[in-house]
Short mmCIF file of C-alpha atoms in Angstrom, two decimals:
data_model
loop_
_atom_site.label_atom_id
_atom_site.label_comp_id
_atom_site.label_asym_id
_atom_site.label_seq_id
_atom_site.Cartn_x
_atom_site.Cartn_y
_atom_site.Cartn_z
CA UNK H 1 -51.74 305.93 -8.16
CA UNK H 2 -47.70 306.02 -6.65
CA UNK H 3 -48.51 309.07 -3.93
CA UNK H 4 -51.62 306.84 -2.41
CA UNK H 5 -48.73 304.01 -1.55
CA UNK H 6 -46.50 305.88 0.39
CA UNK H 7 -45.65 306.98 3.88
CA UNK H 8 -47.75 309.76 5.52
CA UNK H 9 -44.85 310.49 7.18
CA UNK H 10 -42.36 312.01 4.28
CA UNK H 11 -39.05 314.06 4.46
CA UNK H 12 -36.35 315.37 2.81
CA UNK H 13 -32.55 314.39 3.50
CA UNK H 14 -30.59 317.72 4.76
CA UNK H 15 -27.69 316.59 2.56
CA UNK H 16 -24.76 318.11 4.02
CA UNK H 17 -22.68 320.10 1.38
CA UNK H 18 -19.46 318.51 1.81
CA UNK H 19 -19.89 317.47 4.91
CA UNK H 20 -19.72 314.18 5.63
CA UNK H 21 -19.23 311.05 8.94
CA UNK H 22 -21.39 312.04 11.81
CA UNK H 23 -23.08 314.48 10.51
CA UNK H 24 -24.86 312.43 7.80
CA UNK H 25 -27.94 310.91 8.64
CA UNK H 26 -30.09 314.21 9.75
CA UNK H 27 -33.09 314.92 8.17
CA UNK H 28 -36.12 317.62 8.28
CA UNK H 29 -39.29 316.00 8.30
CA UNK H 30 -42.93 317.32 8.48
CA UNK H 31 -46.62 316.91 8.53
CA UNK H 32 -49.09 319.61 6.60
CA UNK H 33 -53.10 319.88 7.06
CA UNK H 34 -55.68 322.17 6.27
CA UNK H 35 -57.84 322.97 9.21
CA UNK H 36 -61.17 324.75 9.29
CA UNK H 37 -61.89 326.37 12.40
CA UNK H 38 -59.46 324.11 14.25
CA UNK H 39 -60.87 321.06 13.06
CA UNK H 40 -58.52 318.53 10.65
CA UNK H 41 -60.76 319.79 7.13
CA UNK H 42 -57.95 317.57 4.92
CA UNK H 43 -54.70 315.68 5.77
CA UNK H 44 -53.05 313.08 3.79
CA UNK H 45 -55.52 309.58 5.26
CA UNK H 46 -58.78 312.36 4.09
CA UNK H 47 -56.76 313.16 0.73
CA UNK H 48 -55.99 309.18 0.02
CA UNK H 49 -59.62 308.08 1.03
CA UNK H 50 -60.37 310.83 -1.62
CA UNK H 51 -57.97 308.69 -3.98
CA UNK H 52 -59.65 305.57 -3.34
CA UNK H 53 -62.67 306.63 -3.99
CA UNK H 54 -62.39 308.36 -7.36
CA UNK H 55 -60.84 305.10 -8.24
CA UNK H 56 -63.67 302.55 -6.62
CA UNK H 57 -66.41 304.54 -7.05
CA UNK H 58 -67.43 303.58 -3.93
CA UNK H 59 -66.80 304.69 -0.19
CA UNK H 60 -67.12 301.02 1.08
CA UNK H 61 -64.87 299.82 -1.33
CA UNK H 62 -62.54 302.90 -0.51
CA UNK H 63 -62.75 302.12 2.60
CA UNK H 64 -61.63 298.48 2.70
CA UNK H 65 -58.52 298.88 -0.33
CA UNK H 66 -57.42 301.02 3.13
CA UNK H 67 -57.53 298.36 5.45
CA UNK H 68 -60.50 301.34 7.39
CA UNK H 69 -63.43 300.71 8.69
CA UNK H 70 -66.30 301.82 6.78
CA UNK H 71 -68.12 303.69 9.34
CA UNK H 72 -64.92 305.71 9.99
CA UNK H 73 -64.86 306.53 6.22
CA UNK H 74 -68.16 307.73 6.22
CA UNK H 75 -67.88 309.87 9.06
CA UNK H 76 -65.03 311.41 7.50
CA UNK H 77 -66.64 312.02 4.17
CA UNK H 78 -69.19 313.59 6.25
CA UNK H 79 -67.26 316.08 8.05
CA UNK H 80 -64.98 316.91 4.43
CA UNK H 81 -68.32 317.86 2.59
CA UNK H 82 -69.92 319.60 6.37
CA UNK H 83 -66.63 321.86 6.52
CA UNK H 84 -65.87 322.34 2.43
CA UNK H 85 -68.44 324.72 0.79
CA UNK H 86 -69.32 322.76 -1.63
CA UNK H 87 -69.41 319.19 -0.94
CA UNK H 88 -65.97 317.30 -1.98
CA UNK H 89 -68.02 313.33 -2.65
CA UNK H 90 -71.43 312.69 -3.84
CA UNK H 91 -73.63 309.94 -4.34
CA UNK H 92 -74.18 308.58 -7.63
CA UNK H 93 -77.52 306.65 -8.43
CA UNK H 94 -77.95 303.91 -10.93
CA UNK H 95 -75.04 302.73 -13.49
CA UNK H 96 -73.91 299.06 -13.35
CA UNK H 97 -73.23 298.32 -9.47
CA UNK H 98 -76.20 300.76 -8.63
CA UNK H 99 -75.06 303.47 -7.33
CA UNK H 100 -71.95 304.49 -5.50
CA UNK H 101 -69.88 307.72 -4.64
CA UNK H 102 -67.86 309.91 -6.37
CA UNK H 103 -65.98 313.09 -6.10
CA UNK H 104 -66.97 316.73 -6.80
CA UNK H 105 -65.33 319.12 -8.98
CA UNK H 106 -64.03 320.38 -5.89
CA UNK H 107 -63.14 316.81 -4.21
CA UNK H 108 -60.49 316.41 -7.24
CA UNK H 109 -59.78 319.89 -6.99
CA UNK H 110 -59.02 319.25 -3.55
CA UNK H 111 -57.03 316.12 -4.56
CA UNK H 112 -55.04 318.07 -6.68
CA UNK H 113 -54.12 321.07 -4.68
CA UNK H 114 -52.87 318.66 -1.63
CA UNK H 115 -50.60 317.17 -3.78
CA UNK H 116 -49.27 320.45 -4.71
CA UNK H 117 -49.18 321.89 -1.57
CA UNK H 118 -47.28 318.37 -0.52
CA UNK H 119 -44.82 318.93 -3.12
CA UNK H 120 -43.94 322.66 -2.25
CA UNK H 121 -42.95 321.25 1.55
CA UNK H 122 -41.04 318.60 0.74
CA UNK H 123 -39.22 321.10 -1.55
CA UNK H 124 -39.21 323.67 1.50
CA UNK H 125 -37.99 320.62 3.54
CA UNK H 126 -35.07 319.53 1.14
CA UNK H 127 -34.19 323.45 1.26
CA UNK H 128 -32.89 323.77 4.62
CA UNK H 129 -30.04 322.53 6.68
CA UNK H 130 -31.41 319.58 9.24
CA UNK H 131 -27.96 320.14 11.02
CA UNK H 132 -29.56 321.59 13.75
CA UNK H 133 -27.25 322.25 16.23
CA UNK H 134 -24.64 323.63 14.09
CA UNK H 135 -23.40 326.98 15.44
CA UNK H 136 -24.39 329.61 12.51
CA UNK H 137 -22.30 332.33 11.42
CA UNK H 138 -25.04 334.94 10.95
CA UNK H 139 -26.16 335.93 14.37
CA UNK H 140 -29.85 336.26 14.67
CA UNK H 141 -31.12 340.46 15.25
CA UNK H 142 -32.48 340.49 18.83
CA UNK H 143 -34.88 342.52 17.76
CA UNK N 1 -39.72 332.90 26.87
CA UNK N 2 -42.77 333.11 24.97
CA UNK N 3 -42.43 331.13 22.27
CA UNK N 4 -42.56 327.94 25.12
CA UNK N 5 -46.35 328.95 26.18
CA UNK N 6 -47.47 328.80 22.92
CA UNK N 7 -49.42 326.16 21.25
CA UNK N 8 -47.09 322.56 19.75
CA UNK N 9 -50.16 323.29 16.37
CA UNK N 10 -49.38 326.16 14.97
CA UNK N 11 -51.06 327.31 11.68
CA UNK N 12 -51.16 330.55 9.86
CA UNK N 13 -54.90 331.54 8.09
CA UNK N 14 -54.80 331.20 4.61
CA UNK N 15 -56.86 334.75 3.95
CA UNK N 16 -58.64 334.68 1.24
CA UNK N 17 -57.78 338.35 -1.52
CA UNK N 18 -61.28 339.57 -1.47
CA UNK N 19 -62.99 336.46 -1.39
CA UNK N 20 -65.34 336.38 2.10
CA UNK N 21 -68.54 334.73 3.91
CA UNK N 22 -68.62 330.37 3.38
CA UNK N 23 -65.06 330.56 2.28
CA UNK N 24 -63.17 332.14 5.23
CA UNK N 25 -62.15 330.42 8.38
CA UNK N 26 -59.38 327.74 6.23
CA UNK N 27 -56.27 327.51 7.98
CA UNK N 28 -52.93 325.30 6.36
CA UNK N 29 -51.34 323.81 9.77
CA UNK N 30 -48.46 322.22 9.66
CA UNK N 31 -45.20 320.75 12.31
CA UNK N 32 -41.63 320.05 11.81
CA UNK N 33 -39.16 317.96 13.37
CA UNK N 34 -35.67 316.55 12.81
CA UNK N 35 -34.76 312.73 12.03
CA UNK N 36 -31.45 310.97 12.40
CA UNK N 37 -31.95 307.80 10.30
CA UNK N 38 -35.31 307.70 11.24
CA UNK N 39 -35.80 308.56 15.14
CA UNK N 40 -37.11 311.97 15.98
CA UNK N 41 -34.23 313.38 16.95
CA UNK N 42 -35.84 317.31 17.51
CA UNK N 43 -39.02 318.56 17.59
CA UNK N 44 -41.25 321.18 19.29
CA UNK N 45 -41.61 318.98 22.60
CA UNK N 46 -37.81 318.65 23.23
CA UNK N 47 -36.95 322.43 21.70
CA UNK N 48 -38.97 323.04 24.95
CA UNK N 49 -37.87 320.72 26.81
CA UNK N 50 -33.96 322.37 26.34
CA UNK N 51 -35.22 326.15 26.87
CA UNK N 52 -36.67 325.00 30.01
CA UNK N 53 -33.38 323.52 31.07
CA UNK N 54 -31.60 326.79 30.25
CA UNK N 55 -34.29 328.17 32.12
CA UNK N 56 -34.01 326.34 35.64
CA UNK N 57 -30.77 324.73 35.28
CA UNK N 58 -31.80 321.24 36.18
CA UNK N 59 -33.47 318.57 34.10
CA UNK N 60 -35.53 318.10 37.25
CA UNK N 61 -36.95 320.81 37.72
CA UNK N 62 -37.18 321.67 33.47
CA UNK N 63 -39.25 318.45 33.46
CA UNK N 64 -41.70 319.82 36.58
CA UNK N 65 -42.24 322.91 35.12
CA UNK N 66 -43.73 321.30 32.10
CA UNK N 67 -45.95 318.91 33.71
CA UNK N 68 -43.75 315.90 32.03
CA UNK N 69 -42.15 313.10 33.82
CA UNK N 70 -38.70 313.51 35.04
CA UNK N 71 -37.44 309.89 34.06
CA UNK N 72 -39.64 310.67 30.48
CA UNK N 73 -37.54 313.91 30.34
CA UNK N 74 -34.07 312.41 31.26
CA UNK N 75 -34.89 309.48 28.99
CA UNK N 76 -35.65 312.35 25.92
CA UNK N 77 -32.32 313.90 26.88
CA UNK N 78 -30.34 311.02 26.69
CA UNK N 79 -31.83 310.06 23.06
CA UNK N 80 -30.58 314.17 22.00
CA UNK N 81 -27.33 313.39 23.57
CA UNK N 82 -27.00 310.04 21.53
CA UNK N 83 -28.25 311.01 18.76
CA UNK N 84 -26.39 314.61 18.10
CA UNK N 85 -22.75 314.33 17.47
CA UNK N 86 -22.21 316.63 20.16
CA UNK N 87 -24.43 316.67 23.37
CA UNK N 88 -27.23 319.38 23.74
CA UNK N 89 -27.18 319.22 27.33
CA UNK N 90 -24.31 318.47 29.86
CA UNK N 91 -24.16 318.25 34.02
CA UNK N 92 -22.77 320.78 36.48
CA UNK N 93 -21.08 319.87 38.93
CA UNK N 94 -20.98 322.37 42.25
CA UNK N 95 -22.43 325.76 42.18
CA UNK N 96 -25.41 326.76 45.23
CA UNK N 97 -27.50 324.09 44.12
CA UNK N 98 -24.52 321.12 44.24
CA UNK N 99 -24.90 320.69 40.55
CA UNK N 100 -27.39 320.56 37.42
CA UNK N 101 -28.19 320.66 33.90
CA UNK N 102 -26.91 322.75 31.38
CA UNK N 103 -27.01 323.65 27.42
CA UNK N 104 -23.70 322.82 25.29
CA UNK N 105 -23.00 325.86 22.70
CA UNK N 106 -24.83 323.36 20.22
CA UNK N 107 -27.76 322.92 22.09
CA UNK N 108 -28.12 326.71 22.16
CA UNK N 109 -27.50 326.56 18.85
CA UNK N 110 -30.63 324.03 18.22
CA UNK N 111 -32.68 326.04 19.74
CA UNK N 112 -31.97 329.10 17.60
CA UNK N 113 -31.89 326.84 14.18
CA UNK N 114 -35.23 325.07 14.95
CA UNK N 115 -36.89 328.15 15.83
CA UNK N 116 -35.94 329.94 13.15
CA UNK N 117 -36.95 326.63 10.88
CA UNK N 118 -40.43 327.88 12.75
CA UNK N 119 -40.38 331.34 11.46
CA UNK N 120 -39.50 329.90 7.96
CA UNK N 121 -42.18 327.40 8.26
CA UNK N 122 -44.92 329.31 9.25
CA UNK N 123 -44.31 332.08 6.70
CA UNK N 124 -44.34 328.88 4.29
CA UNK N 125 -47.83 328.14 5.88
CA UNK N 126 -48.95 331.93 5.48
CA UNK N 127 -47.75 332.47 2.31
CA UNK N 128 -50.21 329.52 0.28
CA UNK N 129 -53.90 329.05 -0.13
CA UNK N 130 -55.78 327.21 2.21
CA UNK N 131 -59.09 327.16 0.29
CA UNK N 132 -57.92 323.53 -1.09
CA UNK N 133 -61.50 322.66 -2.82
CA UNK N 134 -60.93 325.80 -5.53
CA UNK N 135 -60.34 325.17 -8.86
CA UNK N 136 -56.85 326.54 -9.93
CA UNK N 137 -56.91 328.93 -13.39
CA UNK N 138 -53.69 326.91 -14.34
CA UNK N 139 -53.88 323.34 -14.97
CA UNK N 140 -50.65 321.57 -13.60
CA UNK N 141 -48.80 320.27 -16.36
CA UNK N 142 -49.33 316.23 -17.05
CA UNK N 143 -45.48 315.31 -17.34
#
């Protein structure tokens, strides 16, 4: 899954239209996340954790694959499940390795919806001029 | 200037359309900033610092008004001036208090453009459904 490998800080270059030299190299960057009543519910790190849980079938293995402490991973999963109307991760019992964890339908939807938001956000960043010091022709209305 | 008083983390509520109860309270949040070749050039804190410099006519007084160390403020101004094609802040000599600092035309443009970007970003956040766990009717294309 290529997306989970990439850097949590992402940006889209604010390429100038026909302007080069000293004005190149500027980029608008940003981050987005979802809050529930002021608490972080879902951001980049948690979404990657969900992806890894889906991939590895286990919270501990998912944490290990990210270099994250498993206690921290369990706390994050617990928090996501608590804040969500329906849990995003559930335990599975039995199977070859005697149980583990998997995503619920809501967890899978959360992944897909988050990446769709990120795609939209990238388009937003890309569509705007990062040359912030430039005077605009059209002045902003005072009212 | 009301904007400089508000919280650096801002969000727009992802109000559901006719769905209430447990699904309320979710909001999409985010931050944006401008980078120059990987270095932060201008973000929320620096923009507020520029506003305060314009207001107080002095980097030291601006820093004091924000509870920011003046050495840190000078470093930030230095960095902004260095990364920008033209300086955003310049020294003024003479005057009632024997000199200080003020914004250049580019500094003023940077302020206005940043707040315009923030307005756009708020509209972006507000326009999207923060109920991230919801399954969509329309599946995303595999290709």
